[in-house]
Amino acid sequence: MESLCLSGYPFALFQRYFLFQKEIYLIHLYNTLTGVSVAYFNFGPQCCHAFLCVFIQFLILRLMGRTVTAVATTFIFQMIYLMAGYYFTATEHYDIKWTMPHCVLTLKLIGLALDYYDGRKEVEVLTPEQQQFAIRGVPTLLEVYGFSFFYGAFMVGPQFSMAQYQNLVKGELTDVPGQRPNSFVPALKRLVMGLFFLVVYTILAPYISDEYLVSDDYVEQPFWFRCLYILIWGKVMLYKYVTCWLVTEGVCILTGLGYNGKDEKGRAKWDACANMKIWLFETTPFFTGTIASFNTNTNAWVARYIYKRLKFLGNKLLSQAISLLFLAIWHGLHCGYFVCFQMEFLIVIVERQLTSLVRDSPALSKLSSITILRPLFYVIQQFNHWLFMGYSLVPFCLFTWEKWLKVYQSVYFSGHLLFFTLLFAMPFLRKALVPRKEKLKKAE
């Protein structure tokens, strides 16, 4: 997988030095041909699935226009096509097949339809974010193919909008107007960081495997060992995703697609295609911190096109639940995905309630503010955080219920028992630990 991501660098260098601010149709053609070549090299004739879905999406935009019908048709068709692909290619293992890049493409085409729909609205009724991504013109077929098959993001992402792509091909995504972006060093940094995590994963993965989790030897180990193994396994397993996203982000930065304006000090920002916040990922003791640092680009897509567009429901919790359900379905049909995102939803709810309890309770707030105890609390939080992060990832990685159920049984469903217990105990804990005047103040 990592070698597939690295293949984008020579393509990016050619585009950077030979196609910068050249005829736009040539850049569209180049992105289409390079993307199709990557798809064909990896999947052979099966790359026709992506080619067909992009063509049908173009027809939907042209024939149905900027309508709710076009958005609904896009959503239904693209998701059903992806689900059918999952159904007919499903195995009990993680395989690199045509559905892997197709799930990335599905989000890209749904986002395209929504941005095209927003282009019909007056600027005043759009949010600042929607104004940024709305498409006012009518994309050509070659433009849609270039956007969809862009080699830097075709295989594993990141997600980017048609508006960003249009700015890229026009040569506007640069920190020096009219010149190639000074993005070589920022791209190299992400590449080196990605290769570092690749080395870490390559060294540790043979000793921390999925197969051992479902082995009889694992079940026969002491309880503490089983929990510790899940903690380490979950952390190491995520590094393969970290590697791919960092490497592909470097490709996007090299072309200029990662340009995100300048900060208050006038320094160029290259995080428009970032999918990882490495420092936060490695240091946060919170589940919400990991969610905010991992696969951030996809999370931003879901927030922009699913969560925020459910505002009419008037219920943030329900909107969040629907968004996570969409993510579970988008990942695949295995029951493990649904169990994983259900567990994530539960843990986030409990963590937020616990954080609120510590803040509102004078006794807990005073205890947590003791400087000498903070390192101890941090270590405990980190252990708990990564233990149950690994616990949640078990069904995500093992797919079938026979496998993940065996692992959960071996640790006595401790994650479910702990967080469901805390969820139901929280009202009583607040009653006991939060003074009445604090509750009244919060209510006001």
Coordinates of N, CA, C and O in Angstrom, one line a residue, residues 332-424:
G332 N -18.2 -0.3 5.1 CA -18.5 -1.7 4.6 C -19.7 -2.3 5.2 O -20.3 -1.7 6.1
L333 N -19.9 -3.5 4.8 CA -21.1 -4.3 5.3 C -20.8 -5.2 6.5 O -21.8 -5.8 7.0
H334 N -19.6 -5.3 6.9 CA -19.3 -6.2 8.0 C -19.8 -5.6 9.3 O -19.8 -4.4 9.5
C335 N -20.4 -6.5 10.1 CA -21.0 -6.0 11.4 C -20.0 -5.3 12.3 O -20.4 -4.5 13.1
G336 N -18.7 -5.7 12.2 CA -17.7 -5.1 13.0 C -17.6 -3.6 12.9 O -17.3 -2.9 13.9
Y337 N -17.9 -3.0 11.7 CA -17.9 -1.5 11.6 C -18.9 -0.9 12.4 O -18.7 0.2 13.0
F338 N -20.1 -1.5 12.4 CA -21.2 -0.9 13.2 C -20.9 -1.0 14.7 O -21.3 0.0 15.4
V339 N -20.4 -2.1 15.1 CA -20.0 -2.2 16.6 C -19.0 -1.2 17.0 O -19.0 -0.6 18.0
C340 N -18.0 -1.0 16.1 CA -16.9 0.0 16.4 C -17.5 1.4 16.5 O -17.2 2.1 17.5
F341 N -18.3 1.8 15.6 CA -18.8 3.2 15.7 C -19.8 3.4 16.8 O -20.0 4.5 17.3
Q342 N -20.5 2.3 17.1 CA -21.4 2.3 18.3 C -20.6 2.6 19.5 O -21.0 3.3 20.4
M343 N -19.5 1.9 19.6 CA -18.7 2.0 20.8 C -18.0 3.4 20.9 O -17.9 4.0 22.0
E344 N -17.6 3.9 19.7 CA -17.1 5.2 19.7 C -18.1 6.3 20.2 O -17.8 7.2 21.0
F345 N -19.3 6.1 19.7 CA -20.4 7.0 20.1 C -20.6 7.0 21.6 O -20.7 8.0 22.3
L346 N -20.6 5.8 22.2 CA -20.8 5.6 23.6 C -19.7 6.2 24.4 O -19.9 7.0 25.4
I347 N -18.5 6.0 24.0 CA -17.3 6.5 24.7 C -17.3 8.0 24.7 O -17.0 8.6 25.7
V348 N -17.6 8.6 23.6 CA -17.5 10.0 23.4 C -18.6 10.7 24.4 O -18.3 11.7 25.0
I349 N -19.8 10.1 24.4 CA -20.8 10.6 25.3 C -20.4 10.6 26.7 O -20.5 11.6 27.5
V350 N -19.9 9.4 27.1 CA -19.4 9.3 28.5 C -18.3 10.2 28.9 O -18.2 10.8 29.9
E351 N -17.3 10.3 27.9 CA -16.2 11.2 28.2 C -16.6 12.6 28.4 O -16.1 13.3 29.3
R352 N -17.5 13.1 27.5 CA -17.9 14.5 27.7 C -18.7 14.7 29.0 O -18.5 15.7 29.6
Q353 N -19.5 13.7 29.4 CA -20.2 13.8 30.7 C -19.2 13.8 31.9 O -19.4 14.5 32.8
L354 N -18.2 13.0 31.8 CA -17.1 12.9 32.8 C -16.4 14.2 32.9 O -16.1 14.7 34.0
T355 N -16.0 14.8 31.8 CA -15.3 16.0 31.7 C -16.1 17.1 32.4 O -15.6 18.0 33.1
S356 N -17.4 17.1 32.0 CA -18.3 18.1 32.6 C -18.5 17.9 34.1 O -18.5 18.9 34.9
L357 N -18.5 16.7 34.6 CA -18.6 16.4 36.0 C -17.4 16.9 36.8 O -17.5 17.5 37.8
V358 N -16.2 16.6 36.2 CA -15.0 17.1 36.9 C -14.9 18.6 37.0 O -14.5 19.2 38.0
R359 N -15.4 19.2 35.9 CA -15.4 20.7 35.9 C -16.4 21.3 36.9 O -16.1 22.3 37.5
D360 N -17.6 20.7 37.0 CA -18.6 21.2 37.9 C -18.5 20.8 39.3 O -19.1 21.5 40.2
S361 N -17.8 19.7 39.6 CA -17.7 19.3 41.0 C -16.5 20.0 41.6 O -15.3 19.8 41.2
P362 N -16.7 20.7 42.7 CA -15.6 21.4 43.4 C -14.5 20.4 43.9 O -13.3 20.7 43.8
A363 N -14.9 19.2 44.4 CA -14.0 18.3 44.9 C -13.1 17.7 43.8 O -11.9 17.6 43.9
L364 N -13.8 17.3 42.7 CA -13.0 16.7 41.6 C -12.2 17.7 40.9 O -11.0 17.4 40.5
S365 N -12.7 18.9 40.8 CA -11.9 20.0 40.2 C -10.7 20.4 40.9 O -9.6 20.6 40.4
K366 N -10.8 20.4 42.3 CA -9.7 20.7 43.1 C -8.6 19.6 43.0 O -7.4 19.8 43.0
L367 N -9.1 18.3 43.0 CA -8.2 17.2 43.0 C -7.4 17.2 41.6 O -6.2 16.9 41.6
S368 N -8.1 17.5 40.5 CA -7.5 17.4 39.2 C -6.5 18.6 39.0 O -5.7 18.5 38.1
S369 N -6.6 19.6 39.9 CA -5.7 20.8 39.7 C -4.4 20.7 40.5 O -3.6 21.6 40.5
I370 N -4.3 19.6 41.3 CA -3.1 19.4 42.1 C -1.9 19.1 41.2 O -1.9 18.1 40.5
T371 N -1.0 20.0 41.1 CA 0.1 19.9 40.2 C 0.9 18.6 40.3 O 1.2 18.0 39.3
I372 N 1.2 18.2 41.5 CA 2.0 17.0 41.7 C 1.4 15.7 41.2 O 2.0 14.7 40.9
L373 N 0.0 15.8 41.1 CA -0.7 14.6 40.7 C -1.0 14.5 39.2 O -1.4 13.5 38.7
R374 N -0.8 15.6 38.5 CA -1.1 15.7 37.1 C -0.4 14.6 36.3 O -1.0 14.0 35.4
P375 N 0.9 14.4 36.5 CA 1.5 13.4 35.7 C 0.9 12.0 35.9 O 0.8 11.2 34.9
L376 N 0.5 11.7 37.1 CA -0.1 10.4 37.4 C -1.5 10.3 36.7 O -1.8 9.3 36.1
F377 N -2.3 11.4 36.8 CA -3.6 11.4 36.1 C -3.4 11.2 34.6 O -4.2 10.6 33.9
Y378 N -2.3 11.9 34.1 CA -2.1 11.8 32.6 C -1.8 10.4 32.2 O -2.3 9.9 31.2
V379 N -0.9 9.7 33.0 CA -0.6 8.3 32.6 C -1.8 7.4 32.7 O -2.0 6.6 31.8
I380 N -2.6 7.6 33.8 CA -3.8 6.8 33.9 C -4.8 7.1 32.7 O -5.4 6.1 32.2
Q381 N -5.0 8.3 32.4 CA -5.8 8.7 31.3 C -5.3 8.1 30.0 O -6.1 7.6 29.2
Q382 N -4.0 8.2 29.7 CA -3.5 7.6 28.5 C -3.7 6.1 28.4 O -4.0 5.6 27.4
F383 N -3.4 5.4 29.5 CA -3.6 4.0 29.6 C -5.1 3.6 29.3 O -5.4 2.8 28.4
N384 N -6.0 4.3 29.9 CA -7.4 4.1 29.7 C -7.8 4.4 28.3 O -8.6 3.6 27.7
H385 N -7.3 5.5 27.8 CA -7.6 6.0 26.5 C -7.2 5.0 25.4 O -8.1 4.6 24.6
W386 N -6.0 4.5 25.4 CA -5.5 3.6 24.4 C -6.0 2.2 24.6 O -6.2 1.4 23.6
L387 N -6.3 1.8 25.8 CA -6.9 0.5 26.1 C -8.2 0.4 25.4 O -8.5 -0.6 24.7
F388 N -9.1 1.3 25.6 CA -10.4 1.2 25.1 C -10.5 1.8 23.6 O -11.5 1.5 23.0
M389 N -9.5 2.5 23.2 CA -9.4 2.7 21.8 C -9.1 1.4 21.0 O -9.7 1.1 20.0
G390 N -8.2 0.7 21.5 CA -7.9 -0.7 21.0 C -9.1 -1.6 21.1 O -9.4 -2.3 20.1
Y391 N -9.8 -1.5 22.2 CA -11.0 -2.3 22.4 C -12.0 -2.0 21.3 O -12.6 -2.9 20.8
S392 N -12.2 -0.7 21.0 CA -13.2 -0.3 20.0 C -12.8 -0.8 18.6 O -13.6 -1.0 17.8
L393 N -11.5 -0.8 18.4 CA -11.0 -1.1 17.0 C -11.0 -2.6 16.7 O -10.8 -3.0 15.6
V394 N -11.2 -3.5 17.8 CA -11.2 -4.9 17.6 C -12.2 -5.3 16.5 O -11.8 -6.0 15.5
P395 N -13.5 -4.9 16.6 CA -14.4 -5.4 15.5 C -14.2 -4.7 14.2 O -14.5 -5.2 13.1
F396 N -13.6 -3.5 14.2 CA -13.3 -2.7 13.0 C -12.3 -3.5 12.2 O -12.4 -3.5 10.9
C397 N -11.3 -4.1 12.8 CA -10.2 -4.8 12.1 C -10.5 -6.3 11.9 O -9.9 -6.8 10.9
L398 N -11.3 -6.9 12.7 CA -11.5 -8.3 12.6 C -12.8 -8.6 11.8 O -13.0 -9.8 11.5
F399 N -13.6 -7.6 11.5 CA -14.7 -7.7 10.6 C -15.9 -8.6 11.1 O -17.0 -8.1 11.4
T400 N -15.7 -9.9 11.1 CA -16.8 -10.9 11.4 C -17.0 -11.1 12.8 O -16.1 -11.0 13.7
W401 N -18.3 -11.4 13.2 CA -18.7 -11.4 14.6 C -18.0 -12.6 15.3 O -17.8 -12.5 16.5
E402 N -17.7 -13.7 14.6 CA -17.1 -14.8 15.2 C -15.7 -14.4 15.8 O -15.3 -14.9 16.9
K403 N -15.0 -13.6 15.1 CA -13.7 -13.2 15.6 C -13.7 -12.1 16.7 O -13.1 -12.3 17.7
W404 N -14.4 -11.0 16.4 CA -14.4 -10.0 17.4 C -15.1 -10.4 18.7 O -14.8 -9.9 19.8
L405 N -16.2 -11.3 18.6 CA -16.9 -11.7 19.7 C -16.0 -12.6 20.6 O -16.0 -12.5 21.9
K406 N -15.1 -13.4 20.0 CA -14.2 -14.2 20.7 C -13.2 -13.3 21.6 O -12.9 -13.6 22.7
V407 N -12.7 -12.2 21.0 CA -11.8 -11.3 21.7 C -12.6 -10.6 22.8 O -12.0 -10.5 23.9
Y408 N -13.8 -10.1 22.5 CA -14.5 -9.5 23.6 C -14.9 -10.4 24.7 O -14.8 -10.0 25.9
Q409 N -15.2 -11.6 24.4 CA -15.4 -12.6 25.5 C -14.2 -12.8 26.3 O -14.3 -13.0 27.5
S410 N -13.0 -12.8 25.7 CA -11.8 -13.1 26.4 C -11.5 -12.0 27.4 O -10.7 -12.2 28.4
V411 N -12.0 -10.8 27.2 CA -11.8 -9.7 28.2 C -13.1 -9.3 28.8 O -13.2 -8.2 29.4
Y412 N -14.1 -10.2 28.8 CA -15.3 -10.1 29.5 C -16.2 -8.9 29.2 O -16.9 -8.3 30.0
F413 N -16.1 -8.5 27.9 CA -16.8 -7.3 27.5 C -16.6 -6.1 28.4 O -17.5 -5.3 28.7
S414 N -15.4 -5.9 28.9 CA -15.1 -4.9 29.9 C -15.4 -3.5 29.4 O -15.8 -2.7 30.2
G415 N -15.1 -3.2 28.2 CA -15.4 -1.9 27.7 C -16.8 -1.6 27.7 O -17.2 -0.5 28.1
H416 N -17.7 -2.5 27.2 CA -19.1 -2.3 27.2 C -19.6 -2.1 28.7 O -20.4 -1.2 29.0
L417 N -19.2 -3.0 29.5 CA -19.6 -3.0 30.9 C -19.2 -1.7 31.6 O -20.1 -1.0 32.3
L418 N -18.0 -1.2 31.4 CA -17.5 0.0 32.0 C -18.3 1.2 31.6 O -18.8 2.0 32.4
F419 N -18.4 1.4 30.3 CA -19.0 2.7 29.7 C -20.5 2.7 29.8 O -21.1 3.8 30.0
F420 N -21.2 1.6 29.7 CA -22.6 1.5 30.0 C -22.9 1.8 31.4 O -23.9 2.5 31.8
T421 N -22.1 1.2 32.3 CA -22.3 1.5 33.7 C -22.1 3.0 34.1 O -22.9 3.6 34.8
L422 N -21.0 3.6 33.5 CA -20.8 5.0 33.7 C -21.9 5.8 33.1 O -22.3 6.8 33.7
L423 N -22.4 5.4 32.0 CA -23.5 6.2 31.4 C -24.8 6.3 32.3 O -25.4 7.3 32.4
F424 N -25.1 5.1 32.8 CA -26.3 5.1 33.7 C -26.1 5.6 35.1 O -27.0 6.1 35.8

